[in-house]
mmCIF file of C-alpha atoms in Angstrom:
data_model
loop_
_atom_site.group_PDB
_atom_site.id
_atom_site.type_symbol
_atom_site.label_atom_id
_atom_site.label_comp_id
_atom_site.label_asym_id
_atom_site.label_seq_id
_atom_site.Cartn_x
_atom_site.Cartn_y
_atom_site.Cartn_z
ATOM 1 C CA UNK A 1 0.000 0.000 0.000
ATOM 2 C CA UNK A 2 1.265 3.467 -0.879
ATOM 3 C CA UNK A 3 2.113 5.528 2.209
ATOM 4 C CA UNK A 4 1.779 9.272 2.536
ATOM 5 C CA UNK A 5 4.649 11.455 3.713
ATOM 6 C CA UNK A 6 4.052 15.205 3.686
ATOM 7 C CA UNK A 7 6.818 17.180 1.969
ATOM 8 C CA UNK A 8 4.941 20.490 1.674
ATOM 9 C CA UNK A 9 2.104 21.856 3.775
ATOM 10 C CA UNK A 10 0.119 22.213 0.557
ATOM 11 C CA UNK A 11 0.153 18.404 0.321
ATOM 12 C CA UNK A 12 -1.254 17.692 3.790
ATOM 13 C CA UNK A 13 -4.299 15.508 4.360
ATOM 14 C CA UNK A 14 -6.018 13.792 7.264
ATOM 15 C CA UNK A 15 -4.894 10.237 8.083
ATOM 16 C CA UNK A 16 -7.415 7.835 9.597
ATOM 17 C CA UNK A 17 -5.578 4.503 9.198
ATOM 18 C CA UNK A 18 -2.350 3.851 11.091
ATOM 19 C CA UNK A 19 0.330 1.194 11.258
ATOM 20 C CA UNK A 20 0.478 -0.899 14.399
ATOM 21 C CA UNK A 21 3.609 0.908 15.500
ATOM 22 C CA UNK A 22 3.843 3.124 18.559
ATOM 23 C CA UNK A 23 4.971 6.735 18.500
ATOM 24 C CA UNK A 24 7.834 7.035 21.020
ATOM 25 C CA UNK A 25 7.003 9.053 24.115
ATOM 26 C CA UNK A 26 10.188 11.051 23.736
ATOM 27 C CA UNK A 27 9.205 11.978 20.172
ATOM 28 C CA UNK A 28 5.862 13.362 21.330
ATOM 29 C CA UNK A 29 7.621 15.292 24.086
ATOM 30 C CA UNK A 30 10.109 16.731 21.576
ATOM 31 C CA UNK A 31 7.287 17.790 19.259
ATOM 32 C CA UNK A 32 5.467 19.438 22.172
ATOM 33 C CA UNK A 33 8.614 21.284 23.186
ATOM 34 C CA UNK A 34 9.146 22.624 19.679
ATOM 35 C CA UNK A 35 5.453 23.465 19.218
ATOM 36 C CA UNK A 36 5.535 25.485 22.447
ATOM 37 C CA UNK A 37 7.388 28.163 20.472
ATOM 38 C CA UNK A 38 4.011 29.053 18.935
ATOM 39 C CA UNK A 39 2.649 32.500 19.748
ATOM 40 C CA UNK A 40 0.939 32.730 23.145
ATOM 41 C CA UNK A 41 -1.129 35.296 25.050
ATOM 42 C CA UNK A 42 1.147 37.260 27.413
ATOM 43 C CA UNK A 43 3.705 34.430 27.261
ATOM 44 C CA UNK A 44 1.401 32.457 29.586
ATOM 45 C CA UNK A 45 1.088 29.241 27.498
ATOM 46 C CA UNK A 46 -2.525 28.670 28.431
ATOM 47 C CA UNK A 47 -2.734 25.050 27.298
ATOM 48 C CA UNK A 48 -2.029 21.475 28.293
ATOM 49 C CA UNK A 49 -1.697 18.316 26.217
ATOM 50 C CA UNK A 50 -2.990 14.964 27.478
ATOM 51 C CA UNK A 51 -1.476 11.989 25.630
ATOM 52 C CA UNK A 52 -3.464 8.746 25.808
ATOM 53 C CA UNK A 53 -2.032 5.460 24.500
ATOM 54 C CA UNK A 54 -2.932 1.768 24.699
ATOM 55 C CA UNK A 55 -1.243 1.659 28.090
ATOM 56 C CA UNK A 56 -4.004 3.912 29.456
ATOM 57 C CA UNK A 57 -6.751 1.304 29.217
ATOM 58 C CA UNK A 58 -9.563 2.998 31.135
ATOM 59 C CA UNK A 59 -8.907 6.430 29.668
ATOM 60 C CA UNK A 60 -8.667 5.023 26.147
ATOM 61 C CA UNK A 61 -11.996 3.224 26.482
ATOM 62 C CA UNK A 62 -13.679 6.329 27.896
ATOM 63 C CA UNK A 63 -12.304 8.493 25.079
ATOM 64 C CA UNK A 64 -13.502 6.004 22.464
ATOM 65 C CA UNK A 65 -16.980 6.271 23.939
ATOM 66 C CA UNK A 66 -16.846 10.072 23.994
ATOM 67 C CA UNK A 67 -15.748 10.132 20.346
ATOM 68 C CA UNK A 68 -18.504 7.759 19.209
ATOM 69 C CA UNK A 69 -16.098 4.835 18.732
ATOM 70 C CA UNK A 70 -14.592 6.261 15.574
ATOM 71 C CA UNK A 71 -12.089 3.661 14.290
ATOM 72 C CA UNK A 72 -9.084 6.003 14.353
ATOM 73 C CA UNK A 73 -9.668 6.724 18.063
ATOM 74 C CA UNK A 74 -9.574 3.032 18.846
ATOM 75 C CA UNK A 75 -6.694 2.158 16.501
ATOM 76 C CA UNK A 76 -4.289 5.127 16.521
ATOM 77 C CA UNK A 77 -1.131 4.664 18.628
ATOM 78 C CA UNK A 78 -1.881 7.896 20.485
ATOM 79 C CA UNK A 79 -4.865 10.144 21.096
ATOM 80 C CA UNK A 80 -3.931 13.742 21.886
ATOM 81 C CA UNK A 81 -6.319 16.008 23.777
ATOM 82 C CA UNK A 82 -5.351 19.672 23.585
ATOM 83 C CA UNK A 83 -6.862 21.601 26.489
ATOM 84 C CA UNK A 84 -7.398 25.268 27.249
ATOM 85 C CA UNK A 85 -5.754 25.549 30.649
ATOM 86 C CA UNK A 86 -5.876 28.456 33.094
ATOM 87 C CA UNK A 87 -5.580 26.073 36.041
ATOM 88 C CA UNK A 88 -1.795 25.834 36.006
ATOM 89 C CA UNK A 89 -1.264 29.609 35.862
ATOM 90 C CA UNK A 90 -3.887 30.144 38.559
ATOM 91 C CA UNK A 91 -2.124 27.648 40.832
ATOM 92 C CA UNK A 92 1.131 29.534 40.292
ATOM 93 C CA UNK A 93 -0.608 32.790 41.215
ATOM 94 C CA UNK A 94 -2.099 31.247 44.360
ATOM 95 C CA UNK A 95 1.245 29.861 45.466
ATOM 96 C CA UNK A 96 2.758 33.333 45.046
ATOM 97 C CA UNK A 97 -0.062 35.090 46.959
ATOM 98 C CA UNK A 98 -1.347 36.698 43.751
ATOM 99 C CA UNK A 99 -5.145 36.526 43.445
ATOM 100 C CA UNK A 100 -6.104 35.034 40.037
ATOM 101 C CA UNK A 101 -9.260 36.318 38.361
ATOM 102 C CA UNK A 102 -9.577 34.080 35.336
ATOM 103 C CA UNK A 103 -12.970 32.486 35.890
ATOM 104 C CA UNK A 104 -14.597 34.279 32.956
ATOM 105 C CA UNK A 105 -15.423 33.791 29.302
ATOM 106 C CA UNK A 106 -12.721 36.047 27.840
ATOM 107 C CA UNK A 107 -10.102 34.030 29.721
ATOM 108 C CA UNK A 108 -11.450 30.877 28.097
ATOM 109 C CA UNK A 109 -11.225 32.518 24.649
ATOM 110 C CA UNK A 110 -7.621 33.522 25.325
ATOM 111 C CA UNK A 111 -6.754 30.016 26.507
ATOM 112 C CA UNK A 112 -8.588 28.392 23.589
ATOM 113 C CA UNK A 113 -6.700 30.592 21.122
ATOM 114 C CA UNK A 114 -3.398 29.660 22.750
ATOM 115 C CA UNK A 115 -4.364 26.001 22.575
ATOM 116 C CA UNK A 116 -5.252 26.047 18.900
ATOM 117 C CA UNK A 117 -2.008 27.842 17.983
ATOM 118 C CA UNK A 118 -0.029 25.230 19.915
ATOM 119 C CA UNK A 119 -2.054 22.372 18.423
ATOM 120 C CA UNK A 120 -1.590 23.517 14.827
ATOM 121 C CA UNK A 121 2.147 23.919 15.377
ATOM 122 C CA UNK A 122 2.331 20.419 16.878
ATOM 123 C CA UNK A 123 0.343 18.886 14.016
ATOM 124 C CA UNK A 124 2.456 20.562 11.334
ATOM 125 C CA UNK A 125 5.710 19.509 12.994
ATOM 126 C CA UNK A 126 4.457 15.937 13.437
ATOM 127 C CA UNK A 127 3.423 15.657 9.796
ATOM 128 C CA UNK A 128 6.798 17.032 8.665
ATOM 129 C CA UNK A 129 8.369 14.064 10.480
ATOM 130 C CA UNK A 130 6.231 11.548 8.626
ATOM 131 C CA UNK A 131 3.470 11.109 11.199
ATOM 132 C CA UNK A 132 -0.199 11.244 10.298
ATOM 133 C CA UNK A 133 -2.944 13.105 12.153
ATOM 134 C CA UNK A 134 -6.699 13.492 12.136
ATOM 135 C CA UNK A 135 -8.660 16.146 14.015
ATOM 136 C CA UNK A 136 -11.849 14.916 15.698
ATOM 137 C CA UNK A 137 -14.865 17.213 15.629
ATOM 138 C CA UNK A 138 -16.489 15.189 18.394
ATOM 139 C CA UNK A 139 -14.562 17.102 21.065
ATOM 140 C CA UNK A 140 -17.232 19.812 20.997
ATOM 141 C CA UNK A 141 -19.996 17.197 21.113
ATOM 142 C CA UNK A 142 -18.975 15.588 24.386
ATOM 143 C CA UNK A 143 -16.556 17.816 26.318
ATOM 144 C CA UNK A 144 -18.137 16.707 29.601
ATOM 145 C CA UNK A 145 -17.265 13.056 28.946
ATOM 146 C CA UNK A 146 -13.703 13.965 27.992
ATOM 147 C CA UNK A 147 -13.320 16.048 31.167
ATOM 148 C CA UNK A 148 -14.431 13.069 33.225
ATOM 149 C CA UNK A 149 -12.281 10.563 31.327
ATOM 150 C CA UNK A 150 -9.108 12.629 31.674
ATOM 151 C CA UNK A 151 -9.792 14.011 35.173
ATOM 152 C CA UNK A 152 -9.517 17.608 33.980
ATOM 153 C CA UNK A 153 -9.589 20.058 36.914
ATOM 154 C CA UNK A 154 -11.113 23.507 37.388
ATOM 155 C CA UNK A 155 -10.313 25.947 34.545
ATOM 156 C CA UNK A 156 -9.308 23.200 32.081
ATOM 157 C CA UNK A 157 -11.499 22.456 29.039
ATOM 158 C CA UNK A 158 -10.769 20.180 26.046
ATOM 159 C CA UNK A 159 -10.612 22.163 22.810
ATOM 160 C CA UNK A 160 -9.221 19.780 20.200
ATOM 161 C CA UNK A 161 -8.592 16.037 19.926
ATOM 162 C CA UNK A 162 -6.107 14.632 17.418
ATOM 163 C CA UNK A 163 -5.239 11.030 16.574
ATOM 164 C CA UNK A 164 -1.538 10.446 15.917
ATOM 165 C CA UNK A 165 0.383 7.631 14.292
ATOM 166 C CA UNK A 166 2.391 6.364 11.356
ATOM 167 C CA UNK A 167 0.235 6.498 8.174
ATOM 168 C CA UNK A 168 -1.101 3.275 6.713
ATOM 169 C CA UNK A 169 -2.910 4.970 3.826
ATOM 170 C CA UNK A 170 -2.425 7.688 1.211
ATOM 171 C CA UNK A 171 -5.905 9.215 0.853
ATOM 172 C CA UNK A 172 -6.915 11.786 -1.717
ATOM 173 C CA UNK A 173 -6.982 15.369 -0.539
ATOM 174 C CA UNK A 174 -10.357 16.911 0.192
ATOM 175 C CA UNK A 175 -11.377 20.043 -1.689
ATOM 176 C CA UNK A 176 -10.809 23.621 -0.538
ATOM 177 C CA UNK A 177 -12.412 26.892 -1.577
ATOM 178 C CA UNK A 178 -10.407 29.174 -3.895
ATOM 179 C CA UNK A 179 -8.286 31.763 -2.125
ATOM 180 C CA UNK A 180 -10.536 34.585 -3.373
ATOM 181 C CA UNK A 181 -13.216 33.196 -1.059
ATOM 182 C CA UNK A 182 -11.205 33.882 2.084
ATOM 183 C CA UNK A 183 -8.923 36.856 1.413
ATOM 184 C CA UNK A 184 -10.410 40.382 1.613
ATOM 185 C CA UNK A 185 -8.441 43.411 0.477
ATOM 186 C CA UNK A 186 -8.531 46.501 2.672
ATOM 187 C CA UNK A 187 -11.813 45.647 4.371
ATOM 188 C CA UNK A 188 -14.438 42.900 4.377
ATOM 189 C CA UNK A 189 -16.279 42.672 1.055
ATOM 190 C CA UNK A 190 -19.660 40.958 1.288
ATOM 191 C CA UNK A 191 -20.504 38.240 -1.229
ATOM 192 C CA UNK A 192 -22.894 38.831 -4.088
ATOM 193 C CA UNK A 193 -24.992 36.018 -5.517
ATOM 194 C CA UNK A 194 -22.539 35.859 -8.417
ATOM 195 C CA UNK A 195 -19.610 35.598 -5.978
ATOM 196 C CA UNK A 196 -21.264 32.709 -4.170
ATOM 197 C CA UNK A 197 -21.966 30.882 -7.429
ATOM 198 C CA UNK A 198 -18.358 31.265 -8.558
ATOM 199 C CA UNK A 199 -16.753 30.409 -5.201
ATOM 200 C CA UNK A 200 -18.790 27.256 -4.573
ATOM 201 C CA UNK A 201 -19.057 26.030 -8.181
ATOM 202 C CA UNK A 202 -16.176 23.552 -7.954
ATOM 203 C CA UNK A 203 -17.309 22.139 -4.594
ATOM 204 C CA UNK A 204 -20.876 21.652 -5.807
ATOM 205 C CA UNK A 205 -19.659 19.953 -8.999
ATOM 206 C CA UNK A 206 -17.675 17.251 -7.185
ATOM 207 C CA UNK A 207 -19.010 13.692 -7.685
ATOM 208 C CA UNK A 208 -19.234 13.174 -3.916
ATOM 209 C CA UNK A 209 -21.242 16.388 -3.548
ATOM 210 C CA UNK A 210 -23.726 15.292 -6.188
ATOM 211 C CA UNK A 211 -23.895 11.898 -4.458
ATOM 212 C CA UNK A 212 -24.792 13.441 -1.084
ATOM 213 C CA UNK A 213 -27.436 15.647 -2.692
ATOM 214 C CA UNK A 214 -29.040 12.620 -4.337
ATOM 215 C CA UNK A 215 -28.686 10.447 -1.233
ATOM 216 C CA UNK A 216 -30.426 12.994 1.005
ATOM 217 C CA UNK A 217 -33.044 14.034 -1.537
ATOM 218 C CA UNK A 218 -32.171 17.728 -1.392
ATOM 219 C CA UNK A 219 -31.979 20.344 -4.121
ATOM 220 C CA UNK A 220 -28.361 21.263 -3.445
ATOM 221 C CA UNK A 221 -25.339 20.710 -1.195
ATOM 222 C CA UNK A 222 -26.090 23.653 1.105
ATOM 223 C CA UNK A 223 -29.362 21.973 2.092
ATOM 224 C CA UNK A 224 -27.432 18.815 3.006
ATOM 225 C CA UNK A 225 -25.415 20.907 5.467
ATOM 226 C CA UNK A 226 -28.371 22.734 7.041
ATOM 227 C CA UNK A 227 -30.808 19.825 7.132
ATOM 228 C CA UNK A 228 -28.576 16.863 7.937
ATOM 229 C CA UNK A 229 -24.895 17.577 8.689
ATOM 230 C CA UNK A 230 -24.907 20.682 10.894
ATOM 231 C CA UNK A 231 -28.475 21.407 11.858
ATOM 232 C CA UNK A 232 -29.619 24.359 13.945
ATOM 233 C CA UNK A 233 -31.080 22.037 16.573
ATOM 234 C CA UNK A 234 -27.818 20.137 16.916
ATOM 235 C CA UNK A 235 -25.780 23.346 17.152
ATOM 236 C CA UNK A 236 -28.091 24.729 19.833
ATOM 237 C CA UNK A 237 -27.849 21.489 21.810
ATOM 238 C CA UNK A 238 -24.035 21.532 21.658
ATOM 239 C CA UNK A 239 -23.996 25.236 22.556
ATOM 240 C CA UNK A 240 -26.058 24.584 25.668
ATOM 241 C CA UNK A 241 -23.768 21.711 26.656
ATOM 242 C CA UNK A 242 -20.659 23.799 26.123
ATOM 243 C CA UNK A 243 -22.076 26.673 28.182
ATOM 244 C CA UNK A 244 -22.774 24.231 30.992
ATOM 245 C CA UNK A 245 -19.260 22.793 30.728
ATOM 246 C CA UNK A 246 -17.690 26.269 30.885
ATOM 247 C CA UNK A 247 -19.766 27.036 33.965
ATOM 248 C CA UNK A 248 -18.829 23.728 35.588
ATOM 249 C CA UNK A 249 -15.123 24.224 34.848
ATOM 250 C CA UNK A 250 -15.157 27.769 36.200
ATOM 251 C CA UNK A 251 -15.067 29.889 33.034
ATOM 252 C CA UNK A 252 -18.558 31.307 33.558
ATOM 253 C CA UNK A 253 -20.256 32.513 36.729
ATOM 254 C CA UNK A 254 -23.751 32.769 35.313
#
């Protein structure tokens, strides 16, 4: 089977099938150390990384459940949970008789931003070394289960979960919008109907897009997204859960 090794960032793709070969602990630590050079709010490094492997039997089983038993969660050598973390800095403040005041939403946003910068740096560095990764969207579905599985304390919230391992596949890249769709010159330029048609034409013309439209009995791909993939009801349910999690973990006092 052809294996994928990323030589340029432009070539990157998600990897969901992995060889049965562990990723050395020292390699993950070295990647984390290098990734920690990513930009950070006030040089506070408001993140933590929880690494779960086959050796962590109970945690691994609980994470598989939280991530709906997706095969890559159960088969990848390592599952990485990137967490927004104001707990560590708050403990430092308390030990130095400095009163921390980070139990608020803006502190969570700052920590989440730090976490995502660190996570992207880690992922890019890992892929440059021949490792494969896949980001799991289910982290925002069940943050409460992940908190329980990993024993996350006050002011720590999971933001991103990534499976990590040596690739055992070379999948095709998924499509991306043209750069004109995302870059605005000088100020934000709203999209006309003609802009929308032009920007989404290639995506809508893909065989898999036409397949999903036919499969779901909709008129177009946008209706597949709003009616089946990312519905308003589902987004509202996840929003309510996330608000409750932020309150429980100390990032909201309402």
